CSV table of C-alpha atoms in Angstrom, one decimal:
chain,number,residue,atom,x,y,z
S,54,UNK,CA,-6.6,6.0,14.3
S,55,UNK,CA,-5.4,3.8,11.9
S,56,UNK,CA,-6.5,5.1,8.7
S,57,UNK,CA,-5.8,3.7,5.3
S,58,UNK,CA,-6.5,6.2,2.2
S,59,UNK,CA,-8.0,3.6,-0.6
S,60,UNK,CA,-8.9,4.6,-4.0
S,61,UNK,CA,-12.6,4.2,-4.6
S,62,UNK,CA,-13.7,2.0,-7.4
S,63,UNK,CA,-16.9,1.7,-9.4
S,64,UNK,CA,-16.5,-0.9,-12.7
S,65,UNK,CA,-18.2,0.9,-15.5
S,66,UNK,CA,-19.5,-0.4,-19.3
S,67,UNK,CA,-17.8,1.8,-21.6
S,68,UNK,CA,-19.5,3.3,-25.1
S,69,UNK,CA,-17.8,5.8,-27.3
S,70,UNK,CA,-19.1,7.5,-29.9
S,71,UNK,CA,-22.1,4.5,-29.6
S,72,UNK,CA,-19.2,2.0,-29.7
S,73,UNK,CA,-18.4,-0.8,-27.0
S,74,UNK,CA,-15.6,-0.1,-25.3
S,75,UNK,CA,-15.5,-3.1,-22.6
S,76,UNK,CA,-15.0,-2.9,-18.8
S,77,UNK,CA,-13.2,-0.2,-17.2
S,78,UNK,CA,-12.7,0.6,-13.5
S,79,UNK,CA,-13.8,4.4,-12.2
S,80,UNK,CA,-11.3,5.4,-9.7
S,81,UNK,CA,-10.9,8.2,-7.1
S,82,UNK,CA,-8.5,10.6,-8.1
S,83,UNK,CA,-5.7,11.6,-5.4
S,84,UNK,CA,-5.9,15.1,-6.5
S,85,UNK,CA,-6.8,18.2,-4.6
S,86,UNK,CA,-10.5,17.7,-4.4
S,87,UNK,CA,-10.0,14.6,-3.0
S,88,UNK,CA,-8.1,16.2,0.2
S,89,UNK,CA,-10.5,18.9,0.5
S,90,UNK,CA,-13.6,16.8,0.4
S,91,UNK,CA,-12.2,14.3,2.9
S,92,UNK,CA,-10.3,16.1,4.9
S,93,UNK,CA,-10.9,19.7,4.4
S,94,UNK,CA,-7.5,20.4,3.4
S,95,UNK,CA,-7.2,23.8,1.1
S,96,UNK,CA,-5.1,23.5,-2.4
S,97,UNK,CA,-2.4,25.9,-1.2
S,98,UNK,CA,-1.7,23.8,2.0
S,99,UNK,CA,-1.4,20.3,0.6
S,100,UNK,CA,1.7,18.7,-0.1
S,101,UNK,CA,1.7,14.9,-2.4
S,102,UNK,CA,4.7,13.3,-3.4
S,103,UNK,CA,5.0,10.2,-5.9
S,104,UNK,CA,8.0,7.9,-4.9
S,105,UNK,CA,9.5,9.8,-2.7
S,106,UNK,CA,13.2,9.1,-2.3
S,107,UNK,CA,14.4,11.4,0.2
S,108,UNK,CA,16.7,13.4,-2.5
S,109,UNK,CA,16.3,17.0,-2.3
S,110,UNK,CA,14.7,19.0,-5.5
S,111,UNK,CA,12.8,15.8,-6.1
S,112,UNK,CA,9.7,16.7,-8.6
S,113,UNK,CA,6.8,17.7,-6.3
S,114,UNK,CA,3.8,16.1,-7.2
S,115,UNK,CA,1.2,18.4,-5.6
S,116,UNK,CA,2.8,21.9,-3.8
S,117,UNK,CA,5.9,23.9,-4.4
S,118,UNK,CA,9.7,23.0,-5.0
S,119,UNK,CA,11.2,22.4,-1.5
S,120,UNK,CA,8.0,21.1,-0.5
S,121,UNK,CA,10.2,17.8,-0.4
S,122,UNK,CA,12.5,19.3,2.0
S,123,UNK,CA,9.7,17.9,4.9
S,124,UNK,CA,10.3,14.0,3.4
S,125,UNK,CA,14.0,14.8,3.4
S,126,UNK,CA,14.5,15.4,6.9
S,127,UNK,CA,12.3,12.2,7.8
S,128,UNK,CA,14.3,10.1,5.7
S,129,UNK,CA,17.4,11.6,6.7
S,130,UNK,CA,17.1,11.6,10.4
S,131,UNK,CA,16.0,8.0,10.0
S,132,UNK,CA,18.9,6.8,8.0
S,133,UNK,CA,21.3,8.3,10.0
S,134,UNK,CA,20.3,7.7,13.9
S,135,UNK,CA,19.6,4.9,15.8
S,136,UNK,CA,15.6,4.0,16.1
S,137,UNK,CA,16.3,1.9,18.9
S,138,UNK,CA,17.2,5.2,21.6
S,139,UNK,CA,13.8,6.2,23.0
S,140,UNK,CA,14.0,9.7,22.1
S,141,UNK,CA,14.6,9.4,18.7
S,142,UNK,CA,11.4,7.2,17.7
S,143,UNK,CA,9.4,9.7,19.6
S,144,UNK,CA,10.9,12.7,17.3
S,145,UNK,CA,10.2,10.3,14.3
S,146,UNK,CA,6.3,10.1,15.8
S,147,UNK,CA,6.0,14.0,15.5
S,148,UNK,CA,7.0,13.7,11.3
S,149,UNK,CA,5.5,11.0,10.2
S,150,UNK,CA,2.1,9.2,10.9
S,151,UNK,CA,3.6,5.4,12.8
S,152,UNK,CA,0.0,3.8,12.7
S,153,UNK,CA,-0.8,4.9,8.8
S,154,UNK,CA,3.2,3.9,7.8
S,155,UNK,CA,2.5,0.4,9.7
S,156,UNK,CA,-0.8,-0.2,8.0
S,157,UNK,CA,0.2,0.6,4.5
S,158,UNK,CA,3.3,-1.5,4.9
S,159,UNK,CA,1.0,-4.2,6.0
S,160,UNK,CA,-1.4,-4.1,3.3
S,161,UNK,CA,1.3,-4.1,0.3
S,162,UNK,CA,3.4,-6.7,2.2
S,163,UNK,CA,0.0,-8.9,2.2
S,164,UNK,CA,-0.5,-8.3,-1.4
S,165,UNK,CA,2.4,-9.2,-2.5
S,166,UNK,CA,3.0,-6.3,-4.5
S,167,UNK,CA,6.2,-6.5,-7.1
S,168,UNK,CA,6.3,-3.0,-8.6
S,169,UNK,CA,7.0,-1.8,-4.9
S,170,UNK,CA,8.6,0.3,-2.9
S,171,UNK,CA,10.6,1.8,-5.3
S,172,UNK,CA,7.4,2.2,-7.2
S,173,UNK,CA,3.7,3.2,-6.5
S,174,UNK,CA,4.4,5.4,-3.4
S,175,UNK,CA,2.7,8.6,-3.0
S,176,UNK,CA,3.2,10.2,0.3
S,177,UNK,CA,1.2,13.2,1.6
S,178,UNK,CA,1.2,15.9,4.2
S,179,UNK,CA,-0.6,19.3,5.3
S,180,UNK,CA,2.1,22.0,4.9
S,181,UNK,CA,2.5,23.6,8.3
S,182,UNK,CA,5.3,25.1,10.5
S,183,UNK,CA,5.3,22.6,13.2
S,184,UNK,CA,3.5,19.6,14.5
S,185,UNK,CA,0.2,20.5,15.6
S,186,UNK,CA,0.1,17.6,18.2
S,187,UNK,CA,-3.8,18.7,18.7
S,188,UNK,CA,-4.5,19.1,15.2
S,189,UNK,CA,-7.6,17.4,13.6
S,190,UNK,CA,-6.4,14.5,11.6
S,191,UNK,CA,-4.3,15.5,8.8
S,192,UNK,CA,-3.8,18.8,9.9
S,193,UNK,CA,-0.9,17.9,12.3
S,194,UNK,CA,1.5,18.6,9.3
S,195,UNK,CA,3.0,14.5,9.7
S,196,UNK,CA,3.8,12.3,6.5
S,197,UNK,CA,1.0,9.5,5.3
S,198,UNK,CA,1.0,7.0,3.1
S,199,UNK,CA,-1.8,6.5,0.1
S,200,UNK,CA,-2.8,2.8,-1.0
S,201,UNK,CA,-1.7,3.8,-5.1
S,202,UNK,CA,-1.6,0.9,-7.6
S,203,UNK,CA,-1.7,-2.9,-6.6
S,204,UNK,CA,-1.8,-4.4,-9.9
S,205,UNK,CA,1.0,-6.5,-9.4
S,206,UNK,CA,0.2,-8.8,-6.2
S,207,UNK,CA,-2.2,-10.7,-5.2
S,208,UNK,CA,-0.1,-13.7,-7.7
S,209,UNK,CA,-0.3,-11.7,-11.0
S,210,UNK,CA,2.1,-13.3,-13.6
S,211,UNK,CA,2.5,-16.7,-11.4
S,212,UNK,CA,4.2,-15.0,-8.3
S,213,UNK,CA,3.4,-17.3,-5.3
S,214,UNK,CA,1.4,-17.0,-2.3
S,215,UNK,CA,4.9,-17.9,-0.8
S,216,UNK,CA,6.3,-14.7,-1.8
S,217,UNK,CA,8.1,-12.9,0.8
S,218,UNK,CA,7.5,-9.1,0.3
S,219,UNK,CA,8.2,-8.6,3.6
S,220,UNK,CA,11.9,-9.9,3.2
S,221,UNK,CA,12.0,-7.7,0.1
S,222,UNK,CA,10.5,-4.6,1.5
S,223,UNK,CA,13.3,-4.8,4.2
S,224,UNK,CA,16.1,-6.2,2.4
S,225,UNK,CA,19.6,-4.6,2.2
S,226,UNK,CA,22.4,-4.6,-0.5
S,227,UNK,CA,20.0,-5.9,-2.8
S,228,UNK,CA,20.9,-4.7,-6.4
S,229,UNK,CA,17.2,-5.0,-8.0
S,230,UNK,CA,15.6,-1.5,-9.2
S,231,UNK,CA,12.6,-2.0,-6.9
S,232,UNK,CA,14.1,-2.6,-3.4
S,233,UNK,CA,17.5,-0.9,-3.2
S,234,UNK,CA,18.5,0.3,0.5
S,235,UNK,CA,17.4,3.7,-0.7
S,236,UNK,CA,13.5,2.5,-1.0
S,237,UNK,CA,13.9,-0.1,2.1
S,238,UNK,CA,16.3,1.8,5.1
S,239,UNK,CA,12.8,3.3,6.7
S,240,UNK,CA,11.2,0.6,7.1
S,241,UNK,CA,14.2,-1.6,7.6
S,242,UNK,CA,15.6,1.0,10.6
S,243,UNK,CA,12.2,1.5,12.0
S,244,UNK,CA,11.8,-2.5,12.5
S,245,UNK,CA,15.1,-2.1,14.6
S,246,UNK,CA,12.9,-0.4,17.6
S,247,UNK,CA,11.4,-2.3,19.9
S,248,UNK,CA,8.0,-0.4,20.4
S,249,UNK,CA,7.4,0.2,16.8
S,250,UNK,CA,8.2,-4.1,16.0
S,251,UNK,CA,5.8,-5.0,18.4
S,252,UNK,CA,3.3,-2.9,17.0
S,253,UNK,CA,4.1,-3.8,13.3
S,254,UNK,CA,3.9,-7.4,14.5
S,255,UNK,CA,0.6,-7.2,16.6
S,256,UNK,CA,-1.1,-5.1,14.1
S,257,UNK,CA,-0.1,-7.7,11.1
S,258,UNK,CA,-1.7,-10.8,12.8
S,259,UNK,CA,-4.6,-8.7,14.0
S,260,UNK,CA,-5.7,-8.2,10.7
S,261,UNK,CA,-4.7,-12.0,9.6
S,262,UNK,CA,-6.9,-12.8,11.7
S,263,UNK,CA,-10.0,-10.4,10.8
S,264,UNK,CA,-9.4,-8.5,7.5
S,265,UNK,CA,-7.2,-10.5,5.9
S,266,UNK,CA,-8.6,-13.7,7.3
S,267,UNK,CA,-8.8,-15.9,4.1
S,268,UNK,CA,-12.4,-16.7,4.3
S,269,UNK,CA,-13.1,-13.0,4.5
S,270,UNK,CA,-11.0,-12.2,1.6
S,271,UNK,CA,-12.4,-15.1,-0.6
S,272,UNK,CA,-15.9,-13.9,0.0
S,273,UNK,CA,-14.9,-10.4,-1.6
S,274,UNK,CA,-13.4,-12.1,-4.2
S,275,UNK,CA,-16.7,-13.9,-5.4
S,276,UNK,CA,-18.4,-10.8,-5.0
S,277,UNK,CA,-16.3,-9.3,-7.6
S,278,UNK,CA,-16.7,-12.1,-9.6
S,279,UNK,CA,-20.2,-12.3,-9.7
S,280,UNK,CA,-20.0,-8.8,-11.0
S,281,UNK,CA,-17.9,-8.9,-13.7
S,282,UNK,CA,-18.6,-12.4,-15.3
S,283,UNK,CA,-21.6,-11.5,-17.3
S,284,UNK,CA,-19.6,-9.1,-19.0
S,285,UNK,CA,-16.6,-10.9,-19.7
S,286,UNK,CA,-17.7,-12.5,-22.9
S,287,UNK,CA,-18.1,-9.4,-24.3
S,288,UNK,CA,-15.3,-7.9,-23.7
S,289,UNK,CA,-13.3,-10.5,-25.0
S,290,UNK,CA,-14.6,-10.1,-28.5
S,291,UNK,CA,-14.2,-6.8,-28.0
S,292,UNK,CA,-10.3,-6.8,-28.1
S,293,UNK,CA,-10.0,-9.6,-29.8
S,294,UNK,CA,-8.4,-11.2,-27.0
S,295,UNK,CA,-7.7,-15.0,-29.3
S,296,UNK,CA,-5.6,-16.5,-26.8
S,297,UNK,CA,-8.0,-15.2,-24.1
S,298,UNK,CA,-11.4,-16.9,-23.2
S,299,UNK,CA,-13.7,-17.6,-20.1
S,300,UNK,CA,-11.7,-20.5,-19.2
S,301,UNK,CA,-8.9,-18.4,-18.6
S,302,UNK,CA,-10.2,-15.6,-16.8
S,303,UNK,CA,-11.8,-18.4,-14.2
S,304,UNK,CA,-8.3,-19.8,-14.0
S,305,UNK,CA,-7.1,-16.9,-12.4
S,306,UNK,CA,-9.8,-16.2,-10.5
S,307,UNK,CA,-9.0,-19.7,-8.9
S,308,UNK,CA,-5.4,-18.6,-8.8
S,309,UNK,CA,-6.7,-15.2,-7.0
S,310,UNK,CA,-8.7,-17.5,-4.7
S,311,UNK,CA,-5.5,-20.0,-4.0
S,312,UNK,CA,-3.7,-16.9,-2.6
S,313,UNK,CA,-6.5,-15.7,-0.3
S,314,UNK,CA,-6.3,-18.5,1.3
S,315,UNK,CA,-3.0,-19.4,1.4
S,316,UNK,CA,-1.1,-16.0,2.0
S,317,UNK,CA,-2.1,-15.4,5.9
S,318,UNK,CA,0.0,-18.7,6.9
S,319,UNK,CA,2.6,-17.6,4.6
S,320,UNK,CA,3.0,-14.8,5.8
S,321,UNK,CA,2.9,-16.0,9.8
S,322,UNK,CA,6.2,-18.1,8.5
S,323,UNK,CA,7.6,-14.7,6.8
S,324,UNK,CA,6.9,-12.5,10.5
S,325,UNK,CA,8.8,-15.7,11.9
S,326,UNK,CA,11.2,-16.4,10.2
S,327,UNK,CA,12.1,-12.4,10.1
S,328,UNK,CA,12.0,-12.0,13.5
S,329,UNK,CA,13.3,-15.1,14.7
S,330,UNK,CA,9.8,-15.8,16.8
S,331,UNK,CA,8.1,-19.3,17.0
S,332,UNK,CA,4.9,-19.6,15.2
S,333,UNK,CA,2.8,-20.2,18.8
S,334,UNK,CA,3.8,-16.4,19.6
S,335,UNK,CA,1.9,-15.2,16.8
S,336,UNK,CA,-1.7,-15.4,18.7
């Protein structure tokens, strides 16, 4: 199944001590509870990494030292064989989760997030021996990818609709902090097979098309909106936000709403122009 793990959200009025605080957002917490409750993982068996690199003695986030030892040998085998022969993408299949890796790829590359790859990443596992081909979901011991941390898409600080994360999430030799071939070479090498492109490709415009469709996504938006605007005002005042004021906030809502509904063609033109495909392919 293709299973995303999302942070849950409730927006909460804040009061300490009797004193307005303003809006904050209550998050799920990917912490060992969280595991357990969804997936009935224990403590001792869980394994969480933030921005993995595939170094060895990398800080574990959740686990034991040499818990990263698993990610190592992903990243390793991936970087240095050939994803095109048959047999290696099927030994890739039993260490990592391919329809969680595609769908979380997806989802950042839509948002246009900027403080990515190199950033943001936590990767998880159930510590076991082997793959348990048979093993209820999350128990099979593969790598997954959690949705951690989007502030920085969806046009924050003027970035475009016509970003091209997906160009950046593959790119090689570049010399930025946040996509260096260290933080790219997965994705990059895994694009090079021909079963896993299809599926990327497929999967991508499926969810232009339904998801991600832009009236879909617009309609979410204004449902957020009408939850936080009569709180806004106060919260303003609150932090003494001068060069802040409803106007504002409404103009990037409207800059928000611009990128919902231009970002699916966009990004048809990106999957082109990546894959050297026409745009009538793309059904």
């Amino acid at each position: 199944p293709k299973i995303l793990d999302l942070q849950k959200s409730q927006p909460a009025i804040v009061y300490i001590n009797g004193n307005y605080w303003g809006i904050y957002n209550i998050r799920t917490k990917y912490d060992e509870t969280y595991f357990k409750n969804k997936y009935n993982i224990n403590e001792d068996d869980l394994v969480v990494l933030k921005n993995p690199s595939g170094d060895i003695g990398q800080p574990v986030d959740i686990g034991f030292a040499g818990d990263e030892l698993s990610f190592c040998k992903l990243f390793d085998f991936i970087k240095n064989n050939d994803m095109r022969i048959e047999q290696n993408y099927r030994y890739i299949q039993t260490l990592m989760d391919v329809d969680n890796y595609i769908e979380y790829n997806i989802l950042e590359i839509f948002c246009g997030n900027d403080d990515w790859p190199a950033n943001n990443v936590r990767a998880w596992r159930k510590r076991t021996s082997k793959y348990e081909s048979n093993a209820p979901y999350g128990h099979d011991g593969r790598w997954r990818w959690l949705v951690f941390d989007l502030d920085c898409g969806f046009g924050l600080f003027g970035k475009s609709y016509k970003n091209n994360t997906l160009a950046m999430a593959t790119a090689e030799g570049s010399t930025e902090w946040r996509n260096t071939d260290q933080y790219t070479i997965m994705l990059r090498k895994l694009l090079q097979n021909d079963e896993f492109k299809t599926k990327f490709i497929n999967r991508f415009v499926e969810l232009l098309n339904t998801r991600y469709y832009e009236y879909t996504v617009v309609e979410k938006l204004d449902e957020f909106r009408k939850i936080y605007a009569p709180y806004i005002p106060d919260h303003i005042n609150r932090w003494k936000l001068h060069k802040e004021n409803i106007e504002n906030w409404e103009t990037e809502i409207r800059s928000m709403r611009e990128y919902a509904l231009r970002r699916p063609n966009a990004i048809r033109e990106h999957i082109c122009e990546y894959f050297g495909i026409n745009i009538s392919e793309l059904k």
